[in-house]
Coordinates of C-alpha atoms and ligand atoms in Angstrom, one line a residue:
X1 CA 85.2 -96.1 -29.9
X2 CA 82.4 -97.6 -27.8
X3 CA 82.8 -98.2 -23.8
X4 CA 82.3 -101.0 -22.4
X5 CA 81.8 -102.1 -18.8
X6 CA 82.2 -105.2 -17.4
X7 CA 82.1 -106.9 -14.1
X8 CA 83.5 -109.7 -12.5
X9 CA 82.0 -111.6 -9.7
X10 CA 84.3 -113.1 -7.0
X11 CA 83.8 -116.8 -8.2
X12 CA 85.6 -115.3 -11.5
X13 CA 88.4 -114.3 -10.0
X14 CA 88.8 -116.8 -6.8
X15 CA 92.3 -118.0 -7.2
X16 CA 95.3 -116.6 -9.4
X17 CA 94.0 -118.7 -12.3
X18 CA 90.8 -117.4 -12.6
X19 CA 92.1 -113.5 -12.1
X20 CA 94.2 -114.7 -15.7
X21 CA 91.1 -116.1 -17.2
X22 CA 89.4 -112.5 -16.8
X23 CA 92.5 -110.7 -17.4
X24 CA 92.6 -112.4 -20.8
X25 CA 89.2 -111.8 -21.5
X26 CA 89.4 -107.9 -20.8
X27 CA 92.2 -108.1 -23.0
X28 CA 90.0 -109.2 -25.7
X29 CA 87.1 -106.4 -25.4
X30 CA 90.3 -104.5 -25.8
X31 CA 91.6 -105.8 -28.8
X32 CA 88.1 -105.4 -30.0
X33 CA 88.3 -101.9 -30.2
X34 CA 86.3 -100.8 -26.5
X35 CA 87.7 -98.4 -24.1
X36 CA 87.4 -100.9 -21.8
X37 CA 86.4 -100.4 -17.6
X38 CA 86.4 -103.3 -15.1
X39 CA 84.4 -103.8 -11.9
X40 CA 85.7 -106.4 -9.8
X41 CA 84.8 -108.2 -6.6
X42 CA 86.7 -109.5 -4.2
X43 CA 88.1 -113.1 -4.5
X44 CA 86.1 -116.3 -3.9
X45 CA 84.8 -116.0 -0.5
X46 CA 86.9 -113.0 0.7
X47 CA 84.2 -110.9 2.4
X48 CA 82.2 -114.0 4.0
X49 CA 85.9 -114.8 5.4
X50 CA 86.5 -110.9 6.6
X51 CA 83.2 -111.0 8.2
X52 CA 83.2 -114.2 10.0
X53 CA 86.8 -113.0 11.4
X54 CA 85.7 -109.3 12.6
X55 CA 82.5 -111.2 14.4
X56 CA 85.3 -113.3 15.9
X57 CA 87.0 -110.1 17.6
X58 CA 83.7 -108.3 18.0
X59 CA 79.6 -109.3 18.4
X60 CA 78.8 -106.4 16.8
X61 CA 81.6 -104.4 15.4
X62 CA 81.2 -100.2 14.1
X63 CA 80.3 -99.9 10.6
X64 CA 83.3 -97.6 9.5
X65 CA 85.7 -100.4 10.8
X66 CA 83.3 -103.3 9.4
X67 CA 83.4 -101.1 5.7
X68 CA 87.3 -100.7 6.0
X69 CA 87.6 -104.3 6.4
X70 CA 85.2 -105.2 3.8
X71 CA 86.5 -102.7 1.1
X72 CA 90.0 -104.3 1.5
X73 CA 89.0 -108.0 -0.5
X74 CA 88.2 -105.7 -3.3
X75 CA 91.5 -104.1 -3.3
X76 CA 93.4 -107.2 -3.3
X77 CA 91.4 -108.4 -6.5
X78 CA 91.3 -104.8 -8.4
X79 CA 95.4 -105.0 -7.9
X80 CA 96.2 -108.5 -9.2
X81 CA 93.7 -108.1 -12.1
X82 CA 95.4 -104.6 -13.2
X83 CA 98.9 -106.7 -12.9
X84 CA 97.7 -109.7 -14.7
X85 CA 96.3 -107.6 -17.9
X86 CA 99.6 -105.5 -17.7
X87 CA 101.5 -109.1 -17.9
X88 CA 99.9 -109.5 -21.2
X89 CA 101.2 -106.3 -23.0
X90 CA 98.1 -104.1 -21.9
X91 CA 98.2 -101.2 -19.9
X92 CA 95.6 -101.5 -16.7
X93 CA 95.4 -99.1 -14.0
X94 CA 93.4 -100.3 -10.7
X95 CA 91.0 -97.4 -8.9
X96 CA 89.3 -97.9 -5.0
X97 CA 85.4 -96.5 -5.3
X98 CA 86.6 -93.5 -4.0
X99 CA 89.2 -92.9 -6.5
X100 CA 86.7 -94.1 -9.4
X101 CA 84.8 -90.9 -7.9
X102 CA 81.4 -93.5 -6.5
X103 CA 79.9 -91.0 -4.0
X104 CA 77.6 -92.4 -1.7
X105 CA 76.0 -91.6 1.5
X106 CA 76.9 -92.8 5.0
X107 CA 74.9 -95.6 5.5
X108 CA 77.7 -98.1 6.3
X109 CA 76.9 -101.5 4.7
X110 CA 74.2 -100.1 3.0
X111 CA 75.4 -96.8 1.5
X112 CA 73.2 -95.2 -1.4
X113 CA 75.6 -93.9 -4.4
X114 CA 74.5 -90.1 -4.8
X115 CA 77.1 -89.2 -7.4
X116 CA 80.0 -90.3 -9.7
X117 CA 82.3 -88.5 -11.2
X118 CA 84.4 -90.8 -12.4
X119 CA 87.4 -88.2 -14.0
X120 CA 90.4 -90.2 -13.3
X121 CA 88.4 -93.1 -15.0
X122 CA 87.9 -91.1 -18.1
X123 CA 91.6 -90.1 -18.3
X124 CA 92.7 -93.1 -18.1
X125 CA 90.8 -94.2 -20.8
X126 CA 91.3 -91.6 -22.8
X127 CA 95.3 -92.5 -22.1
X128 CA 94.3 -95.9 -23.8
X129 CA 94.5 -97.7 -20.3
X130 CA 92.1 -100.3 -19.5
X131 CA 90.3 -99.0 -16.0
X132 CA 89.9 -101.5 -13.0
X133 CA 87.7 -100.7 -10.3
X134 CA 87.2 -102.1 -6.7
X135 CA 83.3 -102.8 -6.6
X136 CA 80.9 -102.4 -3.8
X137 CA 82.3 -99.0 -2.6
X138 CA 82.6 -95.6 -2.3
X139 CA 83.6 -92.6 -0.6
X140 CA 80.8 -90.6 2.0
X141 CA 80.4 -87.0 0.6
X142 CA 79.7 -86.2 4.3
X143 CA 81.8 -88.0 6.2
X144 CA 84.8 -88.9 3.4
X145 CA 84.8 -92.4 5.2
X146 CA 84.7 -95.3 3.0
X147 CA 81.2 -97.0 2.8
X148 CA 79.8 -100.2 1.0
X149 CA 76.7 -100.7 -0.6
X150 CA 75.5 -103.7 0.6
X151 CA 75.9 -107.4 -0.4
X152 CA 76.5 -107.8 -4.1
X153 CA 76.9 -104.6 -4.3
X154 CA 80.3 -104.6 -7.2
X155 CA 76.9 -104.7 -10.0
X156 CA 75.6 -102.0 -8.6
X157 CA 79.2 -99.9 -9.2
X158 CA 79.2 -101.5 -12.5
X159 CA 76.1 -99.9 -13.8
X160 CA 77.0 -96.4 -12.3
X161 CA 79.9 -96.2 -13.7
X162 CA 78.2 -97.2 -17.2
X163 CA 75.8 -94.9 -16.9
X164 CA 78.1 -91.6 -16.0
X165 CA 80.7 -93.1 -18.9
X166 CA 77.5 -93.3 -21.0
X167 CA 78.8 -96.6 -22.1
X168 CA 77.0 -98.9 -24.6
X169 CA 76.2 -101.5 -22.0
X170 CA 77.3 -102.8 -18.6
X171 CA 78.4 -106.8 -19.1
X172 CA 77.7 -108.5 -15.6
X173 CA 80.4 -111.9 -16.0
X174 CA 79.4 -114.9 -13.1
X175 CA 79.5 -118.4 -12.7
X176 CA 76.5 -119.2 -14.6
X177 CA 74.7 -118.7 -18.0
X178 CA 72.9 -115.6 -17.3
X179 CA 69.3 -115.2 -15.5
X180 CA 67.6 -118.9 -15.1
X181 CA 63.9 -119.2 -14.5
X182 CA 65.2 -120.1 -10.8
X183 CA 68.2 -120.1 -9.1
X184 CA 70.2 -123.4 -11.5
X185 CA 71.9 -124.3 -7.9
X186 CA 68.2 -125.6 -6.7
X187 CA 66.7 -126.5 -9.9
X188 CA 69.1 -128.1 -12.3
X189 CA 66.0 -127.6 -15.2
X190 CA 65.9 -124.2 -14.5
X191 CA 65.7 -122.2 -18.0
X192 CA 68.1 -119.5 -19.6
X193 CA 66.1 -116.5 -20.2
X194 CA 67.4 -115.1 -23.5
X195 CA 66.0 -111.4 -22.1
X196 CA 63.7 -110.0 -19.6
X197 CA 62.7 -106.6 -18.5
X198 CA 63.6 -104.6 -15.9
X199 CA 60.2 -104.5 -14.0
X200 CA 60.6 -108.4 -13.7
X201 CA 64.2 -108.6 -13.2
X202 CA 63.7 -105.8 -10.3
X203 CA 61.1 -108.3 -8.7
X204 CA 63.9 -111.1 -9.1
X205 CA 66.1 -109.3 -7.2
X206 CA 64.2 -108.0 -4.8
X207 CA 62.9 -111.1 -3.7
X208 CA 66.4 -112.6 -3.5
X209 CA 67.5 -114.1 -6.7
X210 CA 71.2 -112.9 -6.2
X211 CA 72.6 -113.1 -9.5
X212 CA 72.0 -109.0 -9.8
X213 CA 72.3 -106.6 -7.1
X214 CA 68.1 -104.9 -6.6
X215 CA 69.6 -101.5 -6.7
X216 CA 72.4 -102.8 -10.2
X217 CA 68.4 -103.3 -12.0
X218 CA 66.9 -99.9 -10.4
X219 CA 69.9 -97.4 -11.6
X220 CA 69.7 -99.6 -15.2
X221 CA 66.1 -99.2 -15.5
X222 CA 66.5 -95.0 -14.4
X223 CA 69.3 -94.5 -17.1
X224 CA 68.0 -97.1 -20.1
X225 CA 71.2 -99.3 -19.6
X226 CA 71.0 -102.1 -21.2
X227 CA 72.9 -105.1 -19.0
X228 CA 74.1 -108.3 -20.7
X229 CA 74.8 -111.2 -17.5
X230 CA 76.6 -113.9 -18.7
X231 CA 79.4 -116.6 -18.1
X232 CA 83.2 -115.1 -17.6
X233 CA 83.8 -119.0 -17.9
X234 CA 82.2 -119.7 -21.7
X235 CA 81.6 -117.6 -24.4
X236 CA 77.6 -118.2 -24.7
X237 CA 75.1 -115.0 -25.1
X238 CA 74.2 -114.8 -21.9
X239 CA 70.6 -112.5 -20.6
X240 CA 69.8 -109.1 -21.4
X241 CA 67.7 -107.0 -19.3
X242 CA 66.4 -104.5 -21.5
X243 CA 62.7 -103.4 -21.9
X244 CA 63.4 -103.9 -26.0
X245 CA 61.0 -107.1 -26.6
X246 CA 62.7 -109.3 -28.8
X247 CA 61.3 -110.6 -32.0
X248 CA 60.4 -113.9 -31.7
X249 CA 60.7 -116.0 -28.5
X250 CA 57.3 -117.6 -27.1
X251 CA 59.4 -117.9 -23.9
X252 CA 59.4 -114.2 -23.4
X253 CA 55.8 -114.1 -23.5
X254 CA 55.5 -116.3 -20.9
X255 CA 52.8 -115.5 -18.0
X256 CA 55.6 -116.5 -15.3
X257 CA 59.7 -115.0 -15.4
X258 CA 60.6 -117.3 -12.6
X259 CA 60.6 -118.3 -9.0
X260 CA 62.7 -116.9 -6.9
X261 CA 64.2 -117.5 -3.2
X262 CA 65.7 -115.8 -0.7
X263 CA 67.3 -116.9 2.8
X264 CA 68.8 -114.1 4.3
X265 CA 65.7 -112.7 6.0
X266 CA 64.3 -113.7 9.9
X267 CA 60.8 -112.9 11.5
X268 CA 60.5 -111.0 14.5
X269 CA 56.6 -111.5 16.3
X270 CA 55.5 -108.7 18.3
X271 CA 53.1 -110.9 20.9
X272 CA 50.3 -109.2 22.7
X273 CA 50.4 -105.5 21.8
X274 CA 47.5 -103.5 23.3
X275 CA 45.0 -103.5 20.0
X276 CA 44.6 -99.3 20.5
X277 CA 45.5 -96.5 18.0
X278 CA 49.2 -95.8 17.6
X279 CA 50.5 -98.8 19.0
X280 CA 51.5 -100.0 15.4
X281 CA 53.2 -96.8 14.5
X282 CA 55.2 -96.3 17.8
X283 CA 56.7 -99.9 17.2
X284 CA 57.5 -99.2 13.6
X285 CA 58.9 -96.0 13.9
X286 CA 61.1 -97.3 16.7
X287 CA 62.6 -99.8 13.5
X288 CA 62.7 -96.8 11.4
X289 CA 64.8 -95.1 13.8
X290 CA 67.1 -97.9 13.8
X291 CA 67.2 -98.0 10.3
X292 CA 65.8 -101.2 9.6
X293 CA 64.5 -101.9 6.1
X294 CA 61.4 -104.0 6.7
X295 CA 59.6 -106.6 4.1
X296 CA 56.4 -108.4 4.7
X297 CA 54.3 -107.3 7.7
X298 CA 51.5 -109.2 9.3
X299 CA 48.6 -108.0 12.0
X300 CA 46.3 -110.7 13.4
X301 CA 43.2 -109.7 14.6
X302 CA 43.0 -109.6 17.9
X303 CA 41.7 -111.8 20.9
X304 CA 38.4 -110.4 21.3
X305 CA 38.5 -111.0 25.3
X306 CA 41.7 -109.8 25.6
X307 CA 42.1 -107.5 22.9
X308 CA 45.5 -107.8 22.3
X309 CA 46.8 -108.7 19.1
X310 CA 50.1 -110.3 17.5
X311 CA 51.9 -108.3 14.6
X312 CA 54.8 -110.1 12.8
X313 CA 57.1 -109.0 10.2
X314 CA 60.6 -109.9 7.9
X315 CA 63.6 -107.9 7.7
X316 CA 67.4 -108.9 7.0
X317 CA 68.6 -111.4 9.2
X318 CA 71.6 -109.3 9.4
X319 CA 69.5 -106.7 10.9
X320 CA 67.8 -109.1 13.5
X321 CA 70.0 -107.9 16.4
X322 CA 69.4 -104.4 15.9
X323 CA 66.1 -104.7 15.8
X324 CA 65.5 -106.7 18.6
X325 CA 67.1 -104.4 20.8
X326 CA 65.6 -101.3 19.3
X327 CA 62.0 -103.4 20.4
X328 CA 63.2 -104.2 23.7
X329 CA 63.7 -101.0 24.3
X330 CA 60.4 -99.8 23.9
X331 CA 58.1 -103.0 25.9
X332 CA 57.5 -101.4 29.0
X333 CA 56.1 -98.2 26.7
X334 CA 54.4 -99.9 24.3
X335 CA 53.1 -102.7 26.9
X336 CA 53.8 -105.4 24.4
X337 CA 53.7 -109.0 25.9
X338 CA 57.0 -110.4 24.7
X339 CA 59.3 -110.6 21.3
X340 CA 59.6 -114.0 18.9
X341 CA 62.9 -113.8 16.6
X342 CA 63.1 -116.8 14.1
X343 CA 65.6 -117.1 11.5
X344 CA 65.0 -120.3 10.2
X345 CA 62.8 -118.8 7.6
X346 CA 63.0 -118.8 3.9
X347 CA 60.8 -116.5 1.0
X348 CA 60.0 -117.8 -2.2
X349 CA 58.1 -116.0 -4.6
X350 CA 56.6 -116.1 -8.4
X351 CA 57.4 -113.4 -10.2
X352 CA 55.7 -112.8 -14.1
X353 CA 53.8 -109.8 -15.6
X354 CA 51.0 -111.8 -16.8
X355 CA 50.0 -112.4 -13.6
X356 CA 47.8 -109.3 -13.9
X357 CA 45.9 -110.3 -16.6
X358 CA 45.5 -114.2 -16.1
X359 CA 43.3 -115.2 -13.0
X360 CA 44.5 -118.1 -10.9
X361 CA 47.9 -118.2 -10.5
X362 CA 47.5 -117.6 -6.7
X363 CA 45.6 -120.7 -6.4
X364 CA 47.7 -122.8 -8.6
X365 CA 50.8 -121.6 -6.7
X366 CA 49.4 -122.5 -3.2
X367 CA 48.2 -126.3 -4.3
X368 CA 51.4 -127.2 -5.3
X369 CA 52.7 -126.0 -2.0
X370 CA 50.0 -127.9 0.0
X371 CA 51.0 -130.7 -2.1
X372 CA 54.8 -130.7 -2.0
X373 CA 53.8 -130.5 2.0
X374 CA 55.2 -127.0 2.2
X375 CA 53.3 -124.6 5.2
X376 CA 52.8 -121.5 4.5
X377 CA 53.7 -118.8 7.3
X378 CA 53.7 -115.7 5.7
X379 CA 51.7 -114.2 2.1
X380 CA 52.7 -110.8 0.3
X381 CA 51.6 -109.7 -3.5
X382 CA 52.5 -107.2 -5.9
X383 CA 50.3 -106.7 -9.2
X384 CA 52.9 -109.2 -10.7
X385 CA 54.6 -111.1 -7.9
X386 CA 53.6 -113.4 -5.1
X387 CA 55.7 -113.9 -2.2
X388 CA 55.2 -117.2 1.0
X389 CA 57.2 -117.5 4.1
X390 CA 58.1 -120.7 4.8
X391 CA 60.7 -122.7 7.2
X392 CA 63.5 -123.1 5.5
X393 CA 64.5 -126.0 5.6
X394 CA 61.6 -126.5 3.0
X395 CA 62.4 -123.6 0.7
X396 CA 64.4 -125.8 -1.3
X397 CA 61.2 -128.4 -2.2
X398 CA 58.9 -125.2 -2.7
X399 CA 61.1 -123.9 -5.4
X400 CA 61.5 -127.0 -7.2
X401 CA 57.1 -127.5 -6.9
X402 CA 56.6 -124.4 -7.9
X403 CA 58.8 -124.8 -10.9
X404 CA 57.4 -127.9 -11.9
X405 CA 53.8 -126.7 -11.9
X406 CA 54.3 -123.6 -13.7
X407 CA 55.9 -125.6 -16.7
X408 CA 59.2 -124.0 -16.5
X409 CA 61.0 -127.0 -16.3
X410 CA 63.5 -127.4 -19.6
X411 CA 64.1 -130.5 -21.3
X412 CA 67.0 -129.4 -22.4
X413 CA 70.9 -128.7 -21.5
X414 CA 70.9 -128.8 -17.4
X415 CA 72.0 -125.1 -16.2
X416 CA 75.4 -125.6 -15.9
X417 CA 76.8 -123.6 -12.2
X418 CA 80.5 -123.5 -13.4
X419 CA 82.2 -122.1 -9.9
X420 CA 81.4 -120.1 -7.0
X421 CA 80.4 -121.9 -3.5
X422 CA 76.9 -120.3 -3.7
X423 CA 77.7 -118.9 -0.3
Ligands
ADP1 P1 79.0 -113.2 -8.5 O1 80.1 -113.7 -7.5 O2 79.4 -113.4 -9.9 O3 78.5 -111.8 -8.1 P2 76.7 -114.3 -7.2 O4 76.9 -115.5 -6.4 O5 76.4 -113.0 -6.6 O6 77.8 -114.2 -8.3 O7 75.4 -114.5 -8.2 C1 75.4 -115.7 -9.1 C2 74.6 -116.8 -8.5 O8 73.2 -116.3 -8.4 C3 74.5 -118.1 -9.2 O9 75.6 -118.9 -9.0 C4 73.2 -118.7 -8.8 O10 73.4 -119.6 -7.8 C5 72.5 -117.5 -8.1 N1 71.1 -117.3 -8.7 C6 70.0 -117.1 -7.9 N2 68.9 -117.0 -8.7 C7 69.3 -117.1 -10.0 C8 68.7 -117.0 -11.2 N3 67.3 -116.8 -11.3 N4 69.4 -117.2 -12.3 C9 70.7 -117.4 -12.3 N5 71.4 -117.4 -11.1 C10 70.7 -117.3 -10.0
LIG2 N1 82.4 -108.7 -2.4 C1 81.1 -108.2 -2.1 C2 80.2 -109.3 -1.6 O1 80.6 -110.4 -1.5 C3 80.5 -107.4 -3.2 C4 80.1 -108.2 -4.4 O2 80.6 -109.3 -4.6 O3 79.4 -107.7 -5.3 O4 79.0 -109.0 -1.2
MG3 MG1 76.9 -111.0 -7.0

């Protein structure tokens, strides 16, 4: 008997109705013969709501309590689910992270799993109970406090727990068709990839295209897990991310995978630091010490009569406070002039892997955004992705350009978002 894992999102399971829609479905992997594990998130908007409310009591509340709260929404949703399949004849026991065995470490909010050893998962299965398991968290092998693993994180259980159950392959169930050439909420022609690899879908998600978790695509790619993302509200083949190239689709030779945009990021500007050697390094390793994850980073040259120069960079916006205060900290040492935060800044990138072999996609990529108007603040590149800064109040036009110009447009069904308030 083959396992399956499969994951619900939180606009799957936003009100009692949708926990019975998934609950019904489960029971049909069941039926179908598959020992059967769930991951699910928490209802609707549950963890936007429990954050807004502890930043209501607290400007910046401890991450042990902020985890605590946070792991709660997934509780709630694991529970009802587990009652909800038991209501239809089936036998469903519901596990925290910690009881699933998700070790992590103690990064609150952004906690690495290190282990699992998921034994009480396994004997329930083997009891010929269907397993449901609160996404997103874990359990510190340090500290034994309860952590989370970041936004989004419930994929990123799913596919661990696949890979230590060596199941067949970890289903992702959302609100939409699977992965779209860009995000279907901006660009209603977006495309439904029928696969793409892991090297493209880890771009995706690293530059913000939340329908997979980065770290969900970077433990698949490690452990050859194949992941199917599809509907939980139709019964369509949804996208596989697999490096197996399928047989015949011209699509999936396609120079470009998509665009992708993010909005969760700020830019911090570091005006007037003295242009001497080590300057760079000591503000850096004061955002390393604060254990700020930083994206694109920028250095202008500097003023030759004053020689001082202006370095900027991107990091999460949830991070911006931190990091401000960690740089503030250091002025008077580092003899900086003064500090810019802006959060009104959007990313959006072009991801393909022919970009390495077919010249002028830069180019092509920047006209349309001279022409759609769009400024661009900000440039980064991989060997097969190209990332711009821009305000963002304009991310939405560059995305919809961009898409236009690289022929992605379908003419087709319009990507159907089914729920979810794309919060
Ligand atoms: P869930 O609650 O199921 O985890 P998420 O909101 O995290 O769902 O992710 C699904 C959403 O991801 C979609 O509703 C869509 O707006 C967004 N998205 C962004 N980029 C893409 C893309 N390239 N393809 C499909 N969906 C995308
Ligand atoms: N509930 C968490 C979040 O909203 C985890 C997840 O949905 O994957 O980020
Ligand atoms: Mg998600």
């Amino acid at each position: 008997m083959g396992v399956v894992v499969q994951k619900y999102g939180g606009s799957s399971v936003a009100d009692a109705d949708g926990v019975k829609r998934v609950a019904q479905r489960i029971v049909e992997a069941k039926k179908a013969g598959n020992s059967v594990v769930v991951v699910v998130s928490a209802m609707g908007d549950t963890t936007d709501e429990l954050i807004d409310l502890a930043e209501q009591v607290s400007p910046l509340p401890p991450g042990r309590e902020m985890d605590m709260l946070l792991t709660a929404g997934e509780r709630i949703s694991m529970a009802l689910l587990a009652m909800a399949v038991g209501n239809l004849g089936h036998e469903a026991r519901s596990f925290t992270g910690s009881q699933a065995g998700v070790i992590t470490d103690s990064a609150h909010g952004k906690a690495k799993i290190i282990d699992v050893t998921p034994s009480r998962i396994q004997a329930a299965l083997d009891e010929g109970a269907i397993a449901i398991v609160a996404g997103f968290q874990g359990v510190s092998e340090s500290s034994k406090d309860i952590t989370t693993l970041g936004r989004g994180g419930s994929d990123t259980t799913a596919v661990a727990l696949a890979a230590a159950l060596a199941a067949d392959v970890c289903e992702i169930y959302t609100d939409v068709d699977g992965v779209f050439t860009a995000d279907p909420r901006i660009v209603a022609s977006a495309r439904k990839r029928d696969q793409i690899s892991y090297e493209e879908m880890l771009e995706m998600a690293a530059c913000g295209a939340k329908i997979l978790h980065l770290r969900c695509v970077e433990y698949a790619r490690r452990y050859g897990m194949p992941i199917h993302v599809r509907s939980s509200f139709s019964h369509k083949t949804g996208t596989w991310i697999t490096d197996e190239t399928p047989e015949d689709d011209t699509m999936e030779q396609a120079i470009i995978a998509g665009v992708a945009h993010d909005r969760s990021e700020a830019k911090i500007t570091v005006v007037g630091v003295p242009d001497k050697v080590g300057e760079a390094a000591r503000i850096f390793e004061a955002l390393a010490e604060a254990q700020i994850n930083l994206d694109m980073i920028v250095q202008n040259v500097s003023a030759a009569a004053t020689n001082l120069t202006d370095i900027s960079f991107t990091l999460p916006r949830a991070d911006g406070q931190t990091a401000m205060t960690a740089l503030t900290r250091i002025k008077d040492e580092v003899g900086f002039a003064a500090l810019q935060y802006d959060d009104q800044v959007g990313k959006v990138s072009l991801i393909g892997a022919g970009m390495r072999s077919h010249p002028g996609i830069t180019a092509k990529f920047f006209s349309c955004l001279a022409a759609a108007g769009v400024n661009i603040g900000m440039i980064s590149t991989s060997e097969i992705r190209i990332s711009v800064v821009v305000e963002e109040s304009q991310v939405d036009d560059a995305v919809t350009a961009t898409h236009s110009a690289f022929d992605l447009d379908s003419d087709e069904v319009e990507a159907v978002v089914y729920g979810g308030t794309g919060r």
